mmCIF file of C-alpha atoms in Angstrom:
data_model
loop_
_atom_site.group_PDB
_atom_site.id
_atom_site.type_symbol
_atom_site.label_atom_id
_atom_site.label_comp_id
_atom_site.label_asym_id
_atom_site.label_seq_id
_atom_site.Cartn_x
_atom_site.Cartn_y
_atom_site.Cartn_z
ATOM 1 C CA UNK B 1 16.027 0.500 22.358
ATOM 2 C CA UNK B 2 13.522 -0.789 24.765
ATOM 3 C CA UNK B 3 9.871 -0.987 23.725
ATOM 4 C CA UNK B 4 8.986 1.357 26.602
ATOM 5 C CA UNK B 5 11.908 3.464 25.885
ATOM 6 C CA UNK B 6 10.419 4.115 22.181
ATOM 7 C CA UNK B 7 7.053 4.237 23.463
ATOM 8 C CA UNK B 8 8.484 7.040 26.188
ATOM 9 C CA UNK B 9 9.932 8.787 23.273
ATOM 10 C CA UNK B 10 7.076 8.876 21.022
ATOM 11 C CA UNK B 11 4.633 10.399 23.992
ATOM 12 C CA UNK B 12 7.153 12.887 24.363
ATOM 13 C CA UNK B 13 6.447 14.098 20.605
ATOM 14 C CA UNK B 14 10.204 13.519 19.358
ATOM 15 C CA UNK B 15 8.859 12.339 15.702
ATOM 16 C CA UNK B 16 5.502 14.367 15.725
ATOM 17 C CA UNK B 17 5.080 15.886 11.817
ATOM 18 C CA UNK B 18 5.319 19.764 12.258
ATOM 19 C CA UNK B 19 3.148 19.191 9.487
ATOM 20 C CA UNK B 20 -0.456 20.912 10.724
ATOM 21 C CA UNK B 21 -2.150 18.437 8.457
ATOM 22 C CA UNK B 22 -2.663 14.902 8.477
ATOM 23 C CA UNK B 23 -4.607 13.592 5.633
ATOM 24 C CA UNK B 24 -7.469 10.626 6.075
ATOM 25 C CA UNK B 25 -7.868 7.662 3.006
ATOM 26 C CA UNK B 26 -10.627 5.649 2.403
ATOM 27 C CA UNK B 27 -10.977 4.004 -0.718
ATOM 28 C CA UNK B 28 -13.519 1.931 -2.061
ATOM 29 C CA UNK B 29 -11.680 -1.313 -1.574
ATOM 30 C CA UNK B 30 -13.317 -1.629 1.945
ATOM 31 C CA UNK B 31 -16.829 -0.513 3.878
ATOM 32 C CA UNK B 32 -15.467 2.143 6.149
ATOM 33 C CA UNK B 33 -18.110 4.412 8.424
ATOM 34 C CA UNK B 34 -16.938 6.681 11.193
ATOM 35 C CA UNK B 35 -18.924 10.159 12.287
ATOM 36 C CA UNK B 36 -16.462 11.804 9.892
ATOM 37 C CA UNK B 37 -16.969 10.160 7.204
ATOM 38 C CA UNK B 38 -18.312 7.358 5.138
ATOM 39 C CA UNK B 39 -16.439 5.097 1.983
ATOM 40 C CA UNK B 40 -17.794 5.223 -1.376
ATOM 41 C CA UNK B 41 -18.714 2.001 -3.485
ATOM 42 C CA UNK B 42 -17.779 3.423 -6.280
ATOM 43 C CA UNK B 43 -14.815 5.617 -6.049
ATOM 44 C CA UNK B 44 -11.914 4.189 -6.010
ATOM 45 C CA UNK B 45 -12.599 0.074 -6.526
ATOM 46 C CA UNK B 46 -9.549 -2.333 -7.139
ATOM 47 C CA UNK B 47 -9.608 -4.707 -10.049
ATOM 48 C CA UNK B 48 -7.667 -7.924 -10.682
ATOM 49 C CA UNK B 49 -6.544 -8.563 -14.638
ATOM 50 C CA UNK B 50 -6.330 -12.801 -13.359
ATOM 51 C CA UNK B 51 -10.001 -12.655 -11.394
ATOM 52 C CA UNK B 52 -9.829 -15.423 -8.578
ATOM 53 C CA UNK B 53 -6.080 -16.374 -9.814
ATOM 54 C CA UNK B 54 -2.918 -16.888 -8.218
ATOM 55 C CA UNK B 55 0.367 -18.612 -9.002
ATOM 56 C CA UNK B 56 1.696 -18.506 -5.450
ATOM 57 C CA UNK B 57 -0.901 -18.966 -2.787
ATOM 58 C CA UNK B 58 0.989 -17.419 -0.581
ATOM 59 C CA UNK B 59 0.766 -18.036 3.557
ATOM 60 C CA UNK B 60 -1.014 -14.620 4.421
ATOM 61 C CA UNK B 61 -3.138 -14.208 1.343
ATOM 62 C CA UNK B 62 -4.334 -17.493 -0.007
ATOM 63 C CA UNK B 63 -5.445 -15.678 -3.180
ATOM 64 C CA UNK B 64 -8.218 -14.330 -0.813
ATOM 65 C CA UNK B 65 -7.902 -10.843 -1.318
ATOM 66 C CA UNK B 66 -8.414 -11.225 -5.193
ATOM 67 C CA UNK B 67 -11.984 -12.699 -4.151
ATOM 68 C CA UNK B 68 -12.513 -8.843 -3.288
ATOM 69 C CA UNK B 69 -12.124 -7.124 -6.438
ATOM 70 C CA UNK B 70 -13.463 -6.748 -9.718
ATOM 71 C CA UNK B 71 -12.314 -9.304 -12.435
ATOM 72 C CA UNK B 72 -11.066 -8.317 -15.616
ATOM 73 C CA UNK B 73 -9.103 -10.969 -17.398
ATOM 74 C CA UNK B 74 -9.150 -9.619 -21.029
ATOM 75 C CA UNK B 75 -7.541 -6.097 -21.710
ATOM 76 C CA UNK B 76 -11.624 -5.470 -23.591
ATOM 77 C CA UNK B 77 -13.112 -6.891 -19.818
ATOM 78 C CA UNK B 78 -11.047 -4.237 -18.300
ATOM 79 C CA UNK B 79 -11.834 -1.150 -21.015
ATOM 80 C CA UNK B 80 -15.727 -2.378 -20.792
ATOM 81 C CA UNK B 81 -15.377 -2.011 -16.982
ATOM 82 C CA UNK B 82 -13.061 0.684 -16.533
ATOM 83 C CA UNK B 83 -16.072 2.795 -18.795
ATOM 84 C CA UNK B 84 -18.806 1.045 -16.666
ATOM 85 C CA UNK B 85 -17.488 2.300 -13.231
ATOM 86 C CA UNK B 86 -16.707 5.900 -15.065
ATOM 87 C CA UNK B 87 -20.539 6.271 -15.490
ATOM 88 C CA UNK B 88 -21.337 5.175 -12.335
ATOM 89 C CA UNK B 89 -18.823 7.838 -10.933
ATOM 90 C CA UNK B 90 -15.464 5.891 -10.567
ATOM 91 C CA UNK B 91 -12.446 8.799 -10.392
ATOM 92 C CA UNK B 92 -9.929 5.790 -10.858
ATOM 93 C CA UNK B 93 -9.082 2.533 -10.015
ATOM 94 C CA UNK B 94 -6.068 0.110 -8.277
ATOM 95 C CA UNK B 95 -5.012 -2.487 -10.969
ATOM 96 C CA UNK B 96 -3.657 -5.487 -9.067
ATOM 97 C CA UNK B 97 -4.229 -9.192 -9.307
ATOM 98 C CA UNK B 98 -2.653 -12.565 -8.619
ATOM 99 C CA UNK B 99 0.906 -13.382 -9.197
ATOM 100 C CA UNK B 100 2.973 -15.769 -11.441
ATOM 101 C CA UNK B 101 5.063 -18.156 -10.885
ATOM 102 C CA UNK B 102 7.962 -15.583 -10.763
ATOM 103 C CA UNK B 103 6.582 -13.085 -8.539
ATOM 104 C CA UNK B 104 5.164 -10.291 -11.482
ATOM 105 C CA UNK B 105 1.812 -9.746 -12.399
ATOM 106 C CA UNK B 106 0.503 -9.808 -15.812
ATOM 107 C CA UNK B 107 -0.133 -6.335 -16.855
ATOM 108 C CA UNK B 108 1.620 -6.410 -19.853
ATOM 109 C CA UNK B 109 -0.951 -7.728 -22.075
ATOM 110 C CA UNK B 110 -3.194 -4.755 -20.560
ATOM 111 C CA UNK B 111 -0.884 -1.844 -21.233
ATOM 112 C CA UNK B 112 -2.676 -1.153 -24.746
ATOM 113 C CA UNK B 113 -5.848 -1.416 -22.565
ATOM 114 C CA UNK B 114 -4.267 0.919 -19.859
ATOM 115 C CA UNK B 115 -3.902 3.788 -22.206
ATOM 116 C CA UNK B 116 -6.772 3.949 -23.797
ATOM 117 C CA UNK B 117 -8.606 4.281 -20.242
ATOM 118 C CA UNK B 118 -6.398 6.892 -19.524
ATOM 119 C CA UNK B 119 -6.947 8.816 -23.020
ATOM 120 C CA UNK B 120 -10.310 8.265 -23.157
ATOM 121 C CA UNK B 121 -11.474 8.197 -19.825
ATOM 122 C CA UNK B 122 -9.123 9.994 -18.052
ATOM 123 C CA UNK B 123 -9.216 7.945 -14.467
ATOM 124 C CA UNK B 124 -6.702 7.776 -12.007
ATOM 125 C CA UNK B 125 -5.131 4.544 -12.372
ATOM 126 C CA UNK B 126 -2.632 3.151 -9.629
ATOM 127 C CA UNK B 127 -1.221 -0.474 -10.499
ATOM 128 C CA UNK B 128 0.450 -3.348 -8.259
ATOM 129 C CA UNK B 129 2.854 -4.182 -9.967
ATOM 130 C CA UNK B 130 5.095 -7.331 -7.949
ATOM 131 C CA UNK B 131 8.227 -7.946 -9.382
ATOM 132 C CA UNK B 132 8.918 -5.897 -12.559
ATOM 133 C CA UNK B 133 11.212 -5.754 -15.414
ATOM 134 C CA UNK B 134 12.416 -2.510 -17.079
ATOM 135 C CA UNK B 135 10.621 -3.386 -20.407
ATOM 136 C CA UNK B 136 7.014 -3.283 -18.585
ATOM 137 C CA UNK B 137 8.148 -0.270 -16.075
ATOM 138 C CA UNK B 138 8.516 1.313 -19.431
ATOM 139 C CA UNK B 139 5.069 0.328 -20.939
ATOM 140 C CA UNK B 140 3.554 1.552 -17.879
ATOM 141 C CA UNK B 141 4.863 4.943 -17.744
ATOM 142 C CA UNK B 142 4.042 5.333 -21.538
ATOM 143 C CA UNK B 143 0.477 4.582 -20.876
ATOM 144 C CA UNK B 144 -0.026 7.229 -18.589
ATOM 145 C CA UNK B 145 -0.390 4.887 -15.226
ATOM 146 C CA UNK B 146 -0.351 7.819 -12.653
ATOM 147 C CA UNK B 147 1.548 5.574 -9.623
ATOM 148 C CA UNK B 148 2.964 1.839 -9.404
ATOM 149 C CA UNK B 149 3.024 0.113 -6.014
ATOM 150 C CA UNK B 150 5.085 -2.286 -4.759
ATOM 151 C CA UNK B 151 5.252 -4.472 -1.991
ATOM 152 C CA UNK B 152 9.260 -5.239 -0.821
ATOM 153 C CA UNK B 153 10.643 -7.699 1.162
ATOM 154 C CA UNK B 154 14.053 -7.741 2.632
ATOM 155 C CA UNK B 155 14.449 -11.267 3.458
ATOM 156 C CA UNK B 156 15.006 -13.848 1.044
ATOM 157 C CA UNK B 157 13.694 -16.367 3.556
ATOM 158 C CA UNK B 158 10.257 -14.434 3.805
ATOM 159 C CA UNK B 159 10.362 -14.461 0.343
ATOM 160 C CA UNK B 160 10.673 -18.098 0.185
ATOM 161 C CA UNK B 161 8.996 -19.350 2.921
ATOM 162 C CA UNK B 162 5.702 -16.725 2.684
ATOM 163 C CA UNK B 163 5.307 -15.815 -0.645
ATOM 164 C CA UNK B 164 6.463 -19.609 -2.293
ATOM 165 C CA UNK B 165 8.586 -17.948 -4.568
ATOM 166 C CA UNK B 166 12.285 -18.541 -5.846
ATOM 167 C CA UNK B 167 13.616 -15.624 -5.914
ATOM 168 C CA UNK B 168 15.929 -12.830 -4.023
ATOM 169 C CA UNK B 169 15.823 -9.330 -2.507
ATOM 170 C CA UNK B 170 17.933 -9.152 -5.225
ATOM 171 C CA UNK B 171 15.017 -9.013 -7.608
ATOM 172 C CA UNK B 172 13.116 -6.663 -5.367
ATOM 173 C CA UNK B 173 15.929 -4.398 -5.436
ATOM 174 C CA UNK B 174 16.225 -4.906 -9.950
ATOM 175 C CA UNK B 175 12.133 -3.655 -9.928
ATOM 176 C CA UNK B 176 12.754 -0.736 -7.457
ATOM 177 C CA UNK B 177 15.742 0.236 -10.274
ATOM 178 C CA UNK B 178 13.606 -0.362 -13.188
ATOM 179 C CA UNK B 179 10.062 1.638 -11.904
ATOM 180 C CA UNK B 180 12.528 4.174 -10.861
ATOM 181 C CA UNK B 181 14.628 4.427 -14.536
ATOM 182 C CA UNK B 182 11.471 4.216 -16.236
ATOM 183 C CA UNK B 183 10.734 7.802 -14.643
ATOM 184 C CA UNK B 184 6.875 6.348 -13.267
ATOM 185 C CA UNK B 185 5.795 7.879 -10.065
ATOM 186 C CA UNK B 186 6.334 4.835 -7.450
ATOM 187 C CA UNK B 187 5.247 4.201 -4.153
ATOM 188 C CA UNK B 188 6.380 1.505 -2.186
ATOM 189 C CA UNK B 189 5.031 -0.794 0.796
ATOM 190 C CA UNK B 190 6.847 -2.278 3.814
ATOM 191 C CA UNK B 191 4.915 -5.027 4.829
ATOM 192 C CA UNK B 192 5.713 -5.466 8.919
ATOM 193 C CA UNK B 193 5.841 -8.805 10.616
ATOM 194 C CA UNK B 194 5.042 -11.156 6.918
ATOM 195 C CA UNK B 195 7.279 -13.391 8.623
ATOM 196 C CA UNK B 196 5.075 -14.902 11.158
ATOM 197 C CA UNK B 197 4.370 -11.759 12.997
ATOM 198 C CA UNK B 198 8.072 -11.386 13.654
ATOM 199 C CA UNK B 199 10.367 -8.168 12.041
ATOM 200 C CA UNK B 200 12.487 -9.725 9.515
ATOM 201 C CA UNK B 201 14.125 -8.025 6.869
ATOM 202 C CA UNK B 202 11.673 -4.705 6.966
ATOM 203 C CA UNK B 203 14.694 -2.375 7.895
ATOM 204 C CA UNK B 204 16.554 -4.070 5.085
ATOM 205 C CA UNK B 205 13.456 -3.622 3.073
ATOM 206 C CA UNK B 206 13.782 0.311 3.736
ATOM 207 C CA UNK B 207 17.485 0.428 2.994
ATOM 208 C CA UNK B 208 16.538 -0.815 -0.609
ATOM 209 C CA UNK B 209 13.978 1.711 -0.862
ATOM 210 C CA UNK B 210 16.418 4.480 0.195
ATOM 211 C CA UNK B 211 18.951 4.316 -2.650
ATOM 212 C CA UNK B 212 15.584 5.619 -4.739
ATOM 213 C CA UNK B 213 13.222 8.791 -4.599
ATOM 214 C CA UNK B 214 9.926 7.052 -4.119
ATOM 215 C CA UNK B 215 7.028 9.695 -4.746
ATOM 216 C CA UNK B 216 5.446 8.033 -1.287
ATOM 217 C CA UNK B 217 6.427 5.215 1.428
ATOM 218 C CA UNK B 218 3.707 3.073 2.843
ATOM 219 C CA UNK B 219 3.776 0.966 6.098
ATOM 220 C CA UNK B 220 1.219 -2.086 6.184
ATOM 221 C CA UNK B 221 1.355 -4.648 8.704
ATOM 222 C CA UNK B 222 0.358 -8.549 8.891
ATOM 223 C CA UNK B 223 -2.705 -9.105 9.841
ATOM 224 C CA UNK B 224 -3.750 -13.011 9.953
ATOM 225 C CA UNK B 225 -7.161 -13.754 7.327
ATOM 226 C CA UNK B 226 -9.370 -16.608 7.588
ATOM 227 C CA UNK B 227 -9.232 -19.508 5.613
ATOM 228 C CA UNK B 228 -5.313 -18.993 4.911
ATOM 229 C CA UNK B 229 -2.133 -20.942 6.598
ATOM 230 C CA UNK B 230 -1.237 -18.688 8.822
ATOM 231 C CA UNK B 231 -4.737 -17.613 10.207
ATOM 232 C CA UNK B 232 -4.041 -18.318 13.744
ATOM 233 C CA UNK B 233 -0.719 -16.326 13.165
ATOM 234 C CA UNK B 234 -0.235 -13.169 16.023
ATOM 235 C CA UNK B 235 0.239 -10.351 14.026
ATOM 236 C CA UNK B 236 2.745 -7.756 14.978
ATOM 237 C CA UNK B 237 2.561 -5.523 17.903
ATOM 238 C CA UNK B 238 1.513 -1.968 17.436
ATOM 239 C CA UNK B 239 5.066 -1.276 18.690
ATOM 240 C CA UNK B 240 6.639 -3.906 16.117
ATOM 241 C CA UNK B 241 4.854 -1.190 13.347
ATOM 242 C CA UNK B 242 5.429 1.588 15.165
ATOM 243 C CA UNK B 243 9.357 1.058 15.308
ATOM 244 C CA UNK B 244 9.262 0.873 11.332
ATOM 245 C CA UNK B 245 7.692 3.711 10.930
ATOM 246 C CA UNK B 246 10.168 5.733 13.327
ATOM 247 C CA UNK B 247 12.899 4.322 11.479
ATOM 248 C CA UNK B 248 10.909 4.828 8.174
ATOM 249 C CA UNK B 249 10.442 8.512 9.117
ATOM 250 C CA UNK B 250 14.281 9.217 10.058
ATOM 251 C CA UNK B 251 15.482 7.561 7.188
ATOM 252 C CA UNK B 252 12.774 9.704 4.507
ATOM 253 C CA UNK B 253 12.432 13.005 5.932
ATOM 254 C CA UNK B 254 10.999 14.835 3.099
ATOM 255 C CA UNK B 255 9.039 11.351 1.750
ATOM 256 C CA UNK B 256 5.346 11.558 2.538
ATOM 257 C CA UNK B 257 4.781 8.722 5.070
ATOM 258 C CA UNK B 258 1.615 6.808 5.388
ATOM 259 C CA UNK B 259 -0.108 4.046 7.508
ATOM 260 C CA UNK B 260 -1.677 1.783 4.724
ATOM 261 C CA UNK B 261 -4.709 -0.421 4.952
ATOM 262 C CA UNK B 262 -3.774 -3.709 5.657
ATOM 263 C CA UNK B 263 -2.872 -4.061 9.332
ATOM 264 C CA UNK B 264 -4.653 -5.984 12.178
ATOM 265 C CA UNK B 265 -8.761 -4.594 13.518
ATOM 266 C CA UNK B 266 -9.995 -3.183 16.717
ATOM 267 C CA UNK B 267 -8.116 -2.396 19.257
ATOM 268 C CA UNK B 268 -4.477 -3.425 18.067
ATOM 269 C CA UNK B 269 -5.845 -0.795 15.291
ATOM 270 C CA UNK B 270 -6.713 1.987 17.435
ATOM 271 C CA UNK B 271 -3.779 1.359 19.118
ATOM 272 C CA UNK B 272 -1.295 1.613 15.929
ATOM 273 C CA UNK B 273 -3.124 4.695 14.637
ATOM 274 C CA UNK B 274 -1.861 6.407 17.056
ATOM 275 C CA UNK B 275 1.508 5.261 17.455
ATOM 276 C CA UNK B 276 1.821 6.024 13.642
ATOM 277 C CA UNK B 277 0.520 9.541 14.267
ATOM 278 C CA UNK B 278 3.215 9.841 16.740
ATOM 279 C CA UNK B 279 5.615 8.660 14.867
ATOM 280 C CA UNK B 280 5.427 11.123 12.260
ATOM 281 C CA UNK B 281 2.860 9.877 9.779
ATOM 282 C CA UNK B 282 1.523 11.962 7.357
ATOM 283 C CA UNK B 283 -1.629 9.841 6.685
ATOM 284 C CA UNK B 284 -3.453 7.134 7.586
ATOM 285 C CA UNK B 285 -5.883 4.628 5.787
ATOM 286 C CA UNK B 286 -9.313 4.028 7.026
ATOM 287 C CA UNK B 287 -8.207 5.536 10.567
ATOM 288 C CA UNK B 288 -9.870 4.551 14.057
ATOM 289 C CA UNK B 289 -12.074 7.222 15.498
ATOM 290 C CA UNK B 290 -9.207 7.447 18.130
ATOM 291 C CA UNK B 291 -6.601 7.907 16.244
ATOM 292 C CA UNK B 292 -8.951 10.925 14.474
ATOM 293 C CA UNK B 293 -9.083 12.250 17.932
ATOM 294 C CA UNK B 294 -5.962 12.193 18.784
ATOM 295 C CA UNK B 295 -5.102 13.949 15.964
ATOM 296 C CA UNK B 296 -7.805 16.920 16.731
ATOM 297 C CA UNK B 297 -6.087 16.840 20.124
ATOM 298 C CA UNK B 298 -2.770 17.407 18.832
ATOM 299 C CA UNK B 299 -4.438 20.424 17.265
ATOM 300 C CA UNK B 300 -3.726 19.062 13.420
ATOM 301 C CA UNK B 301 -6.444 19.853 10.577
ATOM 302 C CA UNK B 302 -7.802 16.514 9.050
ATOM 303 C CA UNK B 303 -9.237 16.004 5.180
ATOM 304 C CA UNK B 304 -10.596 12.220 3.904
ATOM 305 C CA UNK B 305 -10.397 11.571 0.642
ATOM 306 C CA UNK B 306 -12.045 8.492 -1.615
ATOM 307 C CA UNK B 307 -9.087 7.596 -3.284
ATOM 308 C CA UNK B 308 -6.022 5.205 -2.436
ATOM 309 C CA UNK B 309 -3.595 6.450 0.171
ATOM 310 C CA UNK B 310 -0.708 6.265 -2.147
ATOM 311 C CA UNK B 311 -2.271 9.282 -3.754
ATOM 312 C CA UNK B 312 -0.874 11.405 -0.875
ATOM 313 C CA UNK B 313 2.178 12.922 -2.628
ATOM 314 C CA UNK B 314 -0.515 14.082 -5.476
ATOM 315 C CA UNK B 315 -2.240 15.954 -2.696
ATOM 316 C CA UNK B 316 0.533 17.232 -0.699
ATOM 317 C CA UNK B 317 2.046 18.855 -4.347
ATOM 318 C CA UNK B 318 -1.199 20.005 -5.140
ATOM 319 C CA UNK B 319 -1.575 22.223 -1.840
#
C-alpha cells in the first residue's frame, strides 16, 4: 500500500475507534501547557535507580534522558524520595534508569524498596523494565508494581547497531514470556524508525507482542536529541508511525492503543496526532492542540489525566 493510498483510507474513517472517548496523558516527566490543560510537577515524576548511568550509550539516547529524572541509586534514596514526593502530592511514579551491559535494568536490588512504597505509601508505581528474567518478573509482581513497560525491538541489527548490545529478539521475546508468566500487568512499546528513521523490524516487533495479552500497546517514534550520535538523524514520517499503528490496531482489536510521548515536535507532531487519531488510537500523550481539535470535530469526549499513558487500561476498566 501506497502512502497516499493509506492516507486516503484513514480520511475516509476505515480505522476510526467507535470508541466516543479518547483519553489525553500528561505526566510529569515533561512541561506540557495547552488551553485544556496544564502538566503537574509533581504528579507523576520518573526516577532512575543508576542516576546519570548507563551501560550502553545507546545512538538515540546517549544516557540523556536519565539527566531528566530523579536519582535514586540506593533502595533507602528511593523510599526517602518516593515519601518526599508523596507529601508534596506525588500519586505515583515511573521507575526506569540506565541499562547494563546486557540490556536489563537493575531493579532487583530495589524490589524490597518497591514494596514497602507500595504498602506504606500506596503510589502508583509503573517500572521500565529492559530485558527481564522470570526470577525479577516475579519479584516485581510480588511487590505490588501496578504495570511493567517494555520497549521491543524486532531486529537484531537495531539491537546491535542502536542500542550496543549483544543480544537477540530472541531475548526480547524470553522477557515478553516471563512479565507475562509472572501474571504482572505489562504494557509494551514499539519504538518506530530506531533504525535511523527507517521501519525495521517494528511489525516483527508486534508479532512478538501478539502471542501475549498485554494490558496496553504503546507506539513511540524516533525522534533525533541533541548532543547524541544520531542527532542530525530524520526521524520517521508521520505516515512511517501512522502505518504501525494501523497495523498495530488490526492486529489488537480489543488492546487499548496509545500514541506515547516520545516522537518528533511541532508540526511532524501535530501532524501524527492526528493520523494516530485516525488510525484508531485510543489515547494520546501530551497531544497537539490540533490533534485535540480534531478529536472535538470528530464529535469524541476528551479527559487528561496526570499520570503515565500506560495507565489507560486502568481507566478504561475503571469506566
Amino acid at each position: 500500500m501506497t502512502d497516499e493510498q493509506l492516507l486516503e483510507l484513514l480520511s475516509k474513517g476505515t480505522w476510526l475507534s467507535k470508541n466516543r472517548k479518547i483519553r489525553f496523558y500528561a505526566p510529569s516527566f515533561m512541561h506540557y501547557k495547552t488551553v485544556h490543560y496544564c502538566s503537574s510537577t509533581k504528579d507523576f515524576p520518573t526516577i532512575s535507580v543508576t542516576g546519570s548511568g548507563c551501560s550502553l550509550k545507546c545512538k538515540h539516547c546517549g544516557g540523556t534522558v536519565l539527566n531528566t529524572m530523579y536519582p535514586a541509586t540506593t533502595p533507602e534514596e528511593l523510599f526517602r524520595l518516593c515519601s518526599e514526593l508523596k507529601q508534596k502530592g506525588a500519586l505515583g511514579c515511573l521507575i526506569s534508569g540506565g541499562c547494563l551491559p546486557d540490556g536489563s535494568v537493575p531493579l532487583g536490588r530495589f524490589i524490597e524498596a518497591i514494596g514497602k512504597i507500595k504498602r506504606e505509601l500506596g503510589l502508583k508505581i509503573f517500572v521500565h523494565t529492559g530485558i527481564i528474567d522470570a526470577q525479577t518478573a516475579q519479584n516485581l509482581q510480588e511487590a505490588g508494581v501496578d504495570s511493567a513497560l517494555i520497549d521491543v525491538i524486532g531486529s537484531d541489527e537495531t539491537i546491535r547497531d542502536i542500542y550496543k548490545l549483544d543480544i537477540t529478539v530472541r531475548d526480547y521475546a524470553a522477557s515478553l514470556n516471563a512479565l507475562n508468566a509472572a501474571g504482572i500487568a505489562f504494557v509494551p512499546h514499539v519504538i518506530v524508525g530506531l533504525h535511523y528513521g527507517q521501519l525495521k523490524g517494528e511489525f516483527d516487533a508486534l508479532k512478538m507482542v501478539s502471542k501475549y495479552k498485554p494490558s496496553a500497546l504503546v507506539i513511540i517514534a524516533f525522534m533525533p536529541i541533541h548532543g547524541t550520535e544520531m542527532e542530525n538523524t530524520k526521524p520517521p514520517t508521520p505516515v512511517d508511525i501512522a502505518k504501525v499503528m494501523v497495523t498495530a490496531r488490526a492486529m489488537f482489536p480489543q488492546t487499548p492503543l496509545v500514541l506515547g510521548c516520545m516522537r518528533p515536535k511541532g508540526k511532524h507532531r501535530s501532524e501524527t496526532d492526528i493520523l494516530a487519531i485516525k488510525a484508531g488510537a485510543d489515547a494520546i500523550a501530551y497531544p497537539t492542540e490540533e490533534a485535540v481539535r480534531f478529536a472535538k470535530d470528530q464529535g469524541k469526549q476528551f479527559s487528561f489525566s496526570p499520570i503515565c499513558c500506560s495507565q489507560i487500561y486502568m481507566d478504561i476498566s475503571s469506566n
